[in-house]
mmCIF file of C-alpha atoms and ligand atoms in Angstrom:
data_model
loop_
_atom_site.group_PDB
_atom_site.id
_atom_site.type_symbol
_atom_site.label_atom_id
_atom_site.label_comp_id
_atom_site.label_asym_id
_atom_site.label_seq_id
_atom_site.Cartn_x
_atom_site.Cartn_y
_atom_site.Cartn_z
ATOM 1 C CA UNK T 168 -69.223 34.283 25.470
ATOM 2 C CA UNK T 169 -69.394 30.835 26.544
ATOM 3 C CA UNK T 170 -66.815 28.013 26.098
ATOM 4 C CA UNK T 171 -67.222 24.813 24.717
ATOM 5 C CA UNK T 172 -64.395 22.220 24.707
ATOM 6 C CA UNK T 173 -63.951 20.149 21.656
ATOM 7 C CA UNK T 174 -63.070 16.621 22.166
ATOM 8 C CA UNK T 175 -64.228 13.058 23.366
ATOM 9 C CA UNK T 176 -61.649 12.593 25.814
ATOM 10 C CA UNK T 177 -62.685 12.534 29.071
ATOM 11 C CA UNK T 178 -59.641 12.937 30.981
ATOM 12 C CA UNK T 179 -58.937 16.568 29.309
ATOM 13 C CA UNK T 180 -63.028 17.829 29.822
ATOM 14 C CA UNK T 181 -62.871 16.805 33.674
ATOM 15 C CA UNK T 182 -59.146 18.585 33.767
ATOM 16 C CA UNK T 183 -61.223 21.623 32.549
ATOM 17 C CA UNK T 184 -64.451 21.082 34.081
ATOM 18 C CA UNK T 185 -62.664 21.805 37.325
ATOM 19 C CA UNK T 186 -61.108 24.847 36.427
ATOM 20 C CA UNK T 187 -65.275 26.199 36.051
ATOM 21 C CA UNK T 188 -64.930 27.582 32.695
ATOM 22 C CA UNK T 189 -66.422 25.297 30.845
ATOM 23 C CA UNK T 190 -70.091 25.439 29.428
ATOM 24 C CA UNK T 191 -70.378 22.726 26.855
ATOM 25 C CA UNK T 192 -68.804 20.249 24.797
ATOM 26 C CA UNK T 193 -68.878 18.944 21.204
ATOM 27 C CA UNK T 194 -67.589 15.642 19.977
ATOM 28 C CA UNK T 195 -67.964 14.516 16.068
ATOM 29 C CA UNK T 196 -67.141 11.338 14.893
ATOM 30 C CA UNK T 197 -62.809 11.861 14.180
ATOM 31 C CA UNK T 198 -63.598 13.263 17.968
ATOM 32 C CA UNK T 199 -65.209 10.178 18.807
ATOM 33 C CA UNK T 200 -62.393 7.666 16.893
ATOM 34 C CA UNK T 201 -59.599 9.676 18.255
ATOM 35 C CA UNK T 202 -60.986 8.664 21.794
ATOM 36 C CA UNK T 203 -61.541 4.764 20.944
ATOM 37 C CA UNK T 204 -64.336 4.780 23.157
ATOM 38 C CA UNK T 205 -68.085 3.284 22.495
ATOM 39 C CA UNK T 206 -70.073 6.416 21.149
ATOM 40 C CA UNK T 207 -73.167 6.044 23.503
ATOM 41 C CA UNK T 208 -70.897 5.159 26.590
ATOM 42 C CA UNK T 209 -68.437 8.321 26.236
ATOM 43 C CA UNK T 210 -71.171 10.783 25.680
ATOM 44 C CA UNK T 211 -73.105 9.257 28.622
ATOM 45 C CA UNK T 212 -70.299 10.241 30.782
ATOM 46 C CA UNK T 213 -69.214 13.692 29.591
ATOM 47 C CA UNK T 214 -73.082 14.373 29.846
ATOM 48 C CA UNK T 215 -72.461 13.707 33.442
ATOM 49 C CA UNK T 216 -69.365 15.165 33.971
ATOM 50 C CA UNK T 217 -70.265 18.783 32.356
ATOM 51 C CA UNK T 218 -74.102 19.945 32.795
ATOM 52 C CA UNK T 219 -74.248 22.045 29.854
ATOM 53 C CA UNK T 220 -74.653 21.109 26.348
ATOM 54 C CA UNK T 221 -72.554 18.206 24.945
ATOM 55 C CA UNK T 222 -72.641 17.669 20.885
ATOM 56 C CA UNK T 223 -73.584 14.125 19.636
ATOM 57 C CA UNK T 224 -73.227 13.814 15.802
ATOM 58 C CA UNK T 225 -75.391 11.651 13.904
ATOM 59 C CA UNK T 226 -74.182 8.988 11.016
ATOM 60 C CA UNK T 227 -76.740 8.577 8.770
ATOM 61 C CA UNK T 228 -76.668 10.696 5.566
ATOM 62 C CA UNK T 229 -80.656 10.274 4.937
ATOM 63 C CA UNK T 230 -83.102 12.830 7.115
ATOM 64 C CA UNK T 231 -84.957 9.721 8.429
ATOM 65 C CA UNK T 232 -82.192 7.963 9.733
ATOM 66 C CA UNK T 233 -80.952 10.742 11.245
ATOM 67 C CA UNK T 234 -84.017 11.455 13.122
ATOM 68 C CA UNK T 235 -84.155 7.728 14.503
ATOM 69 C CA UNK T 236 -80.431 8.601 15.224
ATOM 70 C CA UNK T 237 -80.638 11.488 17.001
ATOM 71 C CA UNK T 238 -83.846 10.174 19.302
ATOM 72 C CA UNK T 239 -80.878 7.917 20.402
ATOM 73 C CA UNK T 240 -78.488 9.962 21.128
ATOM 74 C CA UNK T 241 -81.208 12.350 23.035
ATOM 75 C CA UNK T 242 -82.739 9.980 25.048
ATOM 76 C CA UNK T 243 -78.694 9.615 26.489
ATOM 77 C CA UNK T 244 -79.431 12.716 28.903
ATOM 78 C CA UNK T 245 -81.048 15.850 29.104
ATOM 79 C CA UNK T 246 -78.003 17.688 27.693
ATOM 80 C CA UNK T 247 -77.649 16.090 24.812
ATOM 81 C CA UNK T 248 -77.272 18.525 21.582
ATOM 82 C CA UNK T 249 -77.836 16.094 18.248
ATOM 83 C CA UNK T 250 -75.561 17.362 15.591
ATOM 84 C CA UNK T 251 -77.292 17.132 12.410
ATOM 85 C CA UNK T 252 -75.099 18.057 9.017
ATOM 86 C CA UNK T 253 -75.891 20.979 7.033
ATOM 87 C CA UNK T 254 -77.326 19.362 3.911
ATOM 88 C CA UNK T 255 -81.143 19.622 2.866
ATOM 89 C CA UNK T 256 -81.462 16.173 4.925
ATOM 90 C CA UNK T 257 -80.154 17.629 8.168
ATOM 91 C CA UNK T 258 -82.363 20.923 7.787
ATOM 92 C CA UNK T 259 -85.126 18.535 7.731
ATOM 93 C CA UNK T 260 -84.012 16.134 10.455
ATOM 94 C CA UNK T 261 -83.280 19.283 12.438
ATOM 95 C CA UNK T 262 -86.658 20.929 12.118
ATOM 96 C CA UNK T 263 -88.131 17.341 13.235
ATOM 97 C CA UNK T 264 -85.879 16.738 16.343
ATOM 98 C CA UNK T 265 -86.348 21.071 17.127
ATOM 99 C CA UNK T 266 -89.593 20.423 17.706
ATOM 100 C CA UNK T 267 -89.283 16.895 19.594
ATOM 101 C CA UNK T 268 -88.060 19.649 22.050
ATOM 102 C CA UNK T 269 -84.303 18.348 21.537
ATOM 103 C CA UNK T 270 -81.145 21.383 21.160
ATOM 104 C CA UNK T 271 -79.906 20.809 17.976
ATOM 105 C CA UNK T 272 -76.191 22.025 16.410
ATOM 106 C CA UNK T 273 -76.078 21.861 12.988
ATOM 107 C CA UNK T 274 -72.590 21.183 11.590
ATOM 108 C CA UNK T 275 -69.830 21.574 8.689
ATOM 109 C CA UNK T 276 -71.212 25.367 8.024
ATOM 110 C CA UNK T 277 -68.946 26.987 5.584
ATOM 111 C CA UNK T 278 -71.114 30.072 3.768
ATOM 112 C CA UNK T 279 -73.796 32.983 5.146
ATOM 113 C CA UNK T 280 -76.323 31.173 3.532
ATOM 114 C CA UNK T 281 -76.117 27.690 5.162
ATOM 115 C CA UNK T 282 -76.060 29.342 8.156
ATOM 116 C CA UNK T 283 -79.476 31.372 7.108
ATOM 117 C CA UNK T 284 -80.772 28.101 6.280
ATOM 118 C CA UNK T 285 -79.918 26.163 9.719
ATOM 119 C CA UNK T 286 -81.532 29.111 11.355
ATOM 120 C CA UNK T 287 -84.779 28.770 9.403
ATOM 121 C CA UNK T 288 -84.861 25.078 10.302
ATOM 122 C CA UNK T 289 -84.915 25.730 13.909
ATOM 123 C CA UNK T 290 -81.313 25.216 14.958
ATOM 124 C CA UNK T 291 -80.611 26.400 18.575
ATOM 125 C CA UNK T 292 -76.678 26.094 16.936
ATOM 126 C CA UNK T 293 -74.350 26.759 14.207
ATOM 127 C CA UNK T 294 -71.291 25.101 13.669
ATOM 128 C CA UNK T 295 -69.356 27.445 11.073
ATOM 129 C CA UNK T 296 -65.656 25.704 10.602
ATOM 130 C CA UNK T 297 -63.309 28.842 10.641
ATOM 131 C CA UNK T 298 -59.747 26.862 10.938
ATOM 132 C CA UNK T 299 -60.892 24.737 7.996
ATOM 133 C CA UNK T 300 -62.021 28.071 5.948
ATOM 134 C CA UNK T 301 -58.499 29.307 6.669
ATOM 135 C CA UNK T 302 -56.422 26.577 5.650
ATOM 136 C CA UNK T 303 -58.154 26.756 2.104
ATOM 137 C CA UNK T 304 -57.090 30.507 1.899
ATOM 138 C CA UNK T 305 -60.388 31.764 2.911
ATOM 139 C CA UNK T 306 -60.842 34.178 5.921
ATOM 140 C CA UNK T 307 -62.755 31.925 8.632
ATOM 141 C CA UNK T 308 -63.963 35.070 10.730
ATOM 142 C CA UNK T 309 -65.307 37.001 7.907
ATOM 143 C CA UNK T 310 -67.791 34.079 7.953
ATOM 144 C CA UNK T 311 -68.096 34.930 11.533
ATOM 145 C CA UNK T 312 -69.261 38.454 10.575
ATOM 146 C CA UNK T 313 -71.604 37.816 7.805
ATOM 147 C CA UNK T 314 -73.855 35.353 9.992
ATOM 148 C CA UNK T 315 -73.739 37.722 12.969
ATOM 149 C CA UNK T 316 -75.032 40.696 11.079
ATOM 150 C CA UNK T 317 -77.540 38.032 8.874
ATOM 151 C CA UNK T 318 -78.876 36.714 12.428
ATOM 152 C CA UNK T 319 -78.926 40.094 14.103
ATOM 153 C CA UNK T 320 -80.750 41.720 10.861
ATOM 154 C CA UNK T 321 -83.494 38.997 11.842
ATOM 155 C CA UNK T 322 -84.028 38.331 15.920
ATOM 156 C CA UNK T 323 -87.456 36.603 15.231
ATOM 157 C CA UNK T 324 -84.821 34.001 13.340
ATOM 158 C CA UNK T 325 -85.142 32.017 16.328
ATOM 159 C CA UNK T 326 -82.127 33.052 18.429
ATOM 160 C CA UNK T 327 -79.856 30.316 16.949
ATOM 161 C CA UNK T 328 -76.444 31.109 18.582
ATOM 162 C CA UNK T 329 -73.141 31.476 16.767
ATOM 163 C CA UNK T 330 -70.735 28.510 18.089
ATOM 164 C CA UNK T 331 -67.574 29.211 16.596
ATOM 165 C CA UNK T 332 -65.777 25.330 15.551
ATOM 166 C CA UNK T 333 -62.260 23.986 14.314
ATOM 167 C CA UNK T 334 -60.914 26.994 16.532
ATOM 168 C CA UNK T 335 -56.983 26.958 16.010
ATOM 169 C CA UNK T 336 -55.434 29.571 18.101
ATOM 170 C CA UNK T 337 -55.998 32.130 21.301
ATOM 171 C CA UNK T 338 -56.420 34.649 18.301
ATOM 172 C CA UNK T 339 -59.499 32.601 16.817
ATOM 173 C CA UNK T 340 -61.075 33.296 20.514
ATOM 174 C CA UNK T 341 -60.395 36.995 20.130
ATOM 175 C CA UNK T 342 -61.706 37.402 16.949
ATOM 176 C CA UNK T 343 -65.122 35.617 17.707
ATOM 177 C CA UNK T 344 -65.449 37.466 21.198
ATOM 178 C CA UNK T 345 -64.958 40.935 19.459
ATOM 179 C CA UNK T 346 -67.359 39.579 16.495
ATOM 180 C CA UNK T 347 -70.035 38.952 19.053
ATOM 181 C CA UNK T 348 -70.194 35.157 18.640
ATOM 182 C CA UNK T 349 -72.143 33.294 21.038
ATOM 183 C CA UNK T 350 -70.037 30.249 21.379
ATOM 184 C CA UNK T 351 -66.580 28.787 20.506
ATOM 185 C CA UNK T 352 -65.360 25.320 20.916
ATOM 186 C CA UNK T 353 -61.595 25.405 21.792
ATOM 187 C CA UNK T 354 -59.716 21.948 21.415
ATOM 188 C CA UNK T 355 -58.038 21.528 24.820
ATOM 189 C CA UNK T 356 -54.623 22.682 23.953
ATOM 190 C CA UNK T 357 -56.142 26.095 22.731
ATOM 191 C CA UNK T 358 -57.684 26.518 26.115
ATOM 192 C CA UNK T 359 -54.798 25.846 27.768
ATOM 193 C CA UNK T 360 -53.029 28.328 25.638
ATOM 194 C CA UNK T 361 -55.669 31.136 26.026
ATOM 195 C CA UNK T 362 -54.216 32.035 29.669
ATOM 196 C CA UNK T 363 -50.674 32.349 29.337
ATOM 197 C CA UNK T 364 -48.982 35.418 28.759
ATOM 198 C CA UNK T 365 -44.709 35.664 29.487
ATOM 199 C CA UNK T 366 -45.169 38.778 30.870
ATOM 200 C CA UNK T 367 -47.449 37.540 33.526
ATOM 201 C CA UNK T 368 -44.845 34.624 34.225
ATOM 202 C CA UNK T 369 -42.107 37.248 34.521
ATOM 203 C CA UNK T 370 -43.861 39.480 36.487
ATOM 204 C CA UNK T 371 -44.951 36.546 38.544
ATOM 205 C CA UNK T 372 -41.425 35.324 39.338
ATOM 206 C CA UNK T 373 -40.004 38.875 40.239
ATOM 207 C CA UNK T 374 -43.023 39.088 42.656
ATOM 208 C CA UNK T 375 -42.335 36.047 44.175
ATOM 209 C CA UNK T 376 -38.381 36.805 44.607
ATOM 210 C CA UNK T 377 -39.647 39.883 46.609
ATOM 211 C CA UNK T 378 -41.585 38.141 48.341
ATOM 212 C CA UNK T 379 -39.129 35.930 49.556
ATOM 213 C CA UNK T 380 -36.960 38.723 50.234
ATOM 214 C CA UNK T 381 -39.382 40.224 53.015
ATOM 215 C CA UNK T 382 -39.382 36.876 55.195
ATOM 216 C CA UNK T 383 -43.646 36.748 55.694
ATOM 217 C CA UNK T 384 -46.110 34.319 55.264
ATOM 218 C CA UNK T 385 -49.919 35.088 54.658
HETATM 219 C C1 E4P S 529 -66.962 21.277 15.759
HETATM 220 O O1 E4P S 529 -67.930 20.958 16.407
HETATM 221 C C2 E4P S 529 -65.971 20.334 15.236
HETATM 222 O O2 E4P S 529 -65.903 19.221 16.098
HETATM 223 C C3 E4P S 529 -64.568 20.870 15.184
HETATM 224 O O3 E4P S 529 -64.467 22.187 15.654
HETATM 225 C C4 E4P S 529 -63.822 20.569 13.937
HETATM 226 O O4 E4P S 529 -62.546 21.123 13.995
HETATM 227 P P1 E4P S 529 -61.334 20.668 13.070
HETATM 228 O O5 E4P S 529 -61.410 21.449 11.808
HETATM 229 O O6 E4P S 529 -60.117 21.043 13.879
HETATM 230 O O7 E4P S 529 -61.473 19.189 12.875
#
């Protein structure tokens, strides 16, 4: 499974670029505001901090104007991934900008059949929203599920991977992983959160404390 990190802030993606377990990022526009940077000039530089895949969302609600928009954000760098939204005018923009040879990630995915759809129009991504599925009483990974066996039912789909979005907890990660997701997009603190364990900071003190105890030094 590969991780994505979700945000526009710079200073947490090269914290976790470092650490080599990053593959890709996505920003949308809250992303983007949160950050109070200048859209072109943040994803420039997170397109050359991380060489994977880094999400750009377009603005423009009408499949035109989001194919002049996302020719912008492509011609940023190599690794930019337009993120088109999953209404009948980003299906369209995203078959257009598929075949300009550009990834696309098509966003705000929230049924089995939108994600059919993005597939269809040639998405190399879908962005199904599990957190935001949960916090309306619906179960986020049983969305997970549906599109997994939808996509695997069809392989000549197009290979459109599963990138799991608004991820809210280490158990989010699980689920996807054991689901067979391609993809998830962790918000920083998530990450962070994904490698601690008490156990492994008890065991690591009392191994320490021995340690110490014998008087050596590797
Ligand atoms: C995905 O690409 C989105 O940026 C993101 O996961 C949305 O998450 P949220 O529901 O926490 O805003």
């Amino acid at each position: 499974m590969k991780f994505f990190v979700d945000t526009a802030d710079v200073g947490d993606i090269r914290e976790l670029a470092a650490t080599g377990l990053l593959d890709g990022v996505t920003t949308n526009p809250s992303l983007i505001a949160k950050s109070g940077r200048d859209f072109i000039e943040v994803i420039s530089e997170i397109c050359e901090i991380v060489p994977g895949p880094v999400s750009a969302e377009v603005a423009a609600m009408e499949a035109d104007a989001m194919i002049v928009e996302g020719r912008k954000l492509a011609a940023i760098a190599d690794n930019v991934a337009v993120k088109l939204p999953l209404t009948m005018d980003g299906l369209k923009a995203c078959r257009t900008i598929s075949e300009d040879g550009t990834s696309v990630n098509v966003t705000l995915c929230f049924s089995p059949a939108q994600a059919l759809l993005a597939a269809k129009a040639g998405a190399d991504y879908i962005s199904p929203f599990v957190g935001r599925l949960d916090d309306i009483g619906q179960n986020g990974m049983h969305l997970i599920d549906d599109i997994r066996t939808i996509y695997d039912n069809y392989p000549d789909l197009g290979g459109t991977q599963i990138l799991v979005a608004s991820i809210r907890s280490p158990a989010h990660v699980v689920e996807a992983a054991k689901l067979g997701a391609d993809v998830c997009t962790i918000p920083p603190s998530v990450i962070k959160q994904l490698v601690q364990h008490p156990l492994t900071d008890k065991g690591l003190d009392g191994f320490m404390k021995d340690w110490a105890k014998t008087g050596q030094s590797i």
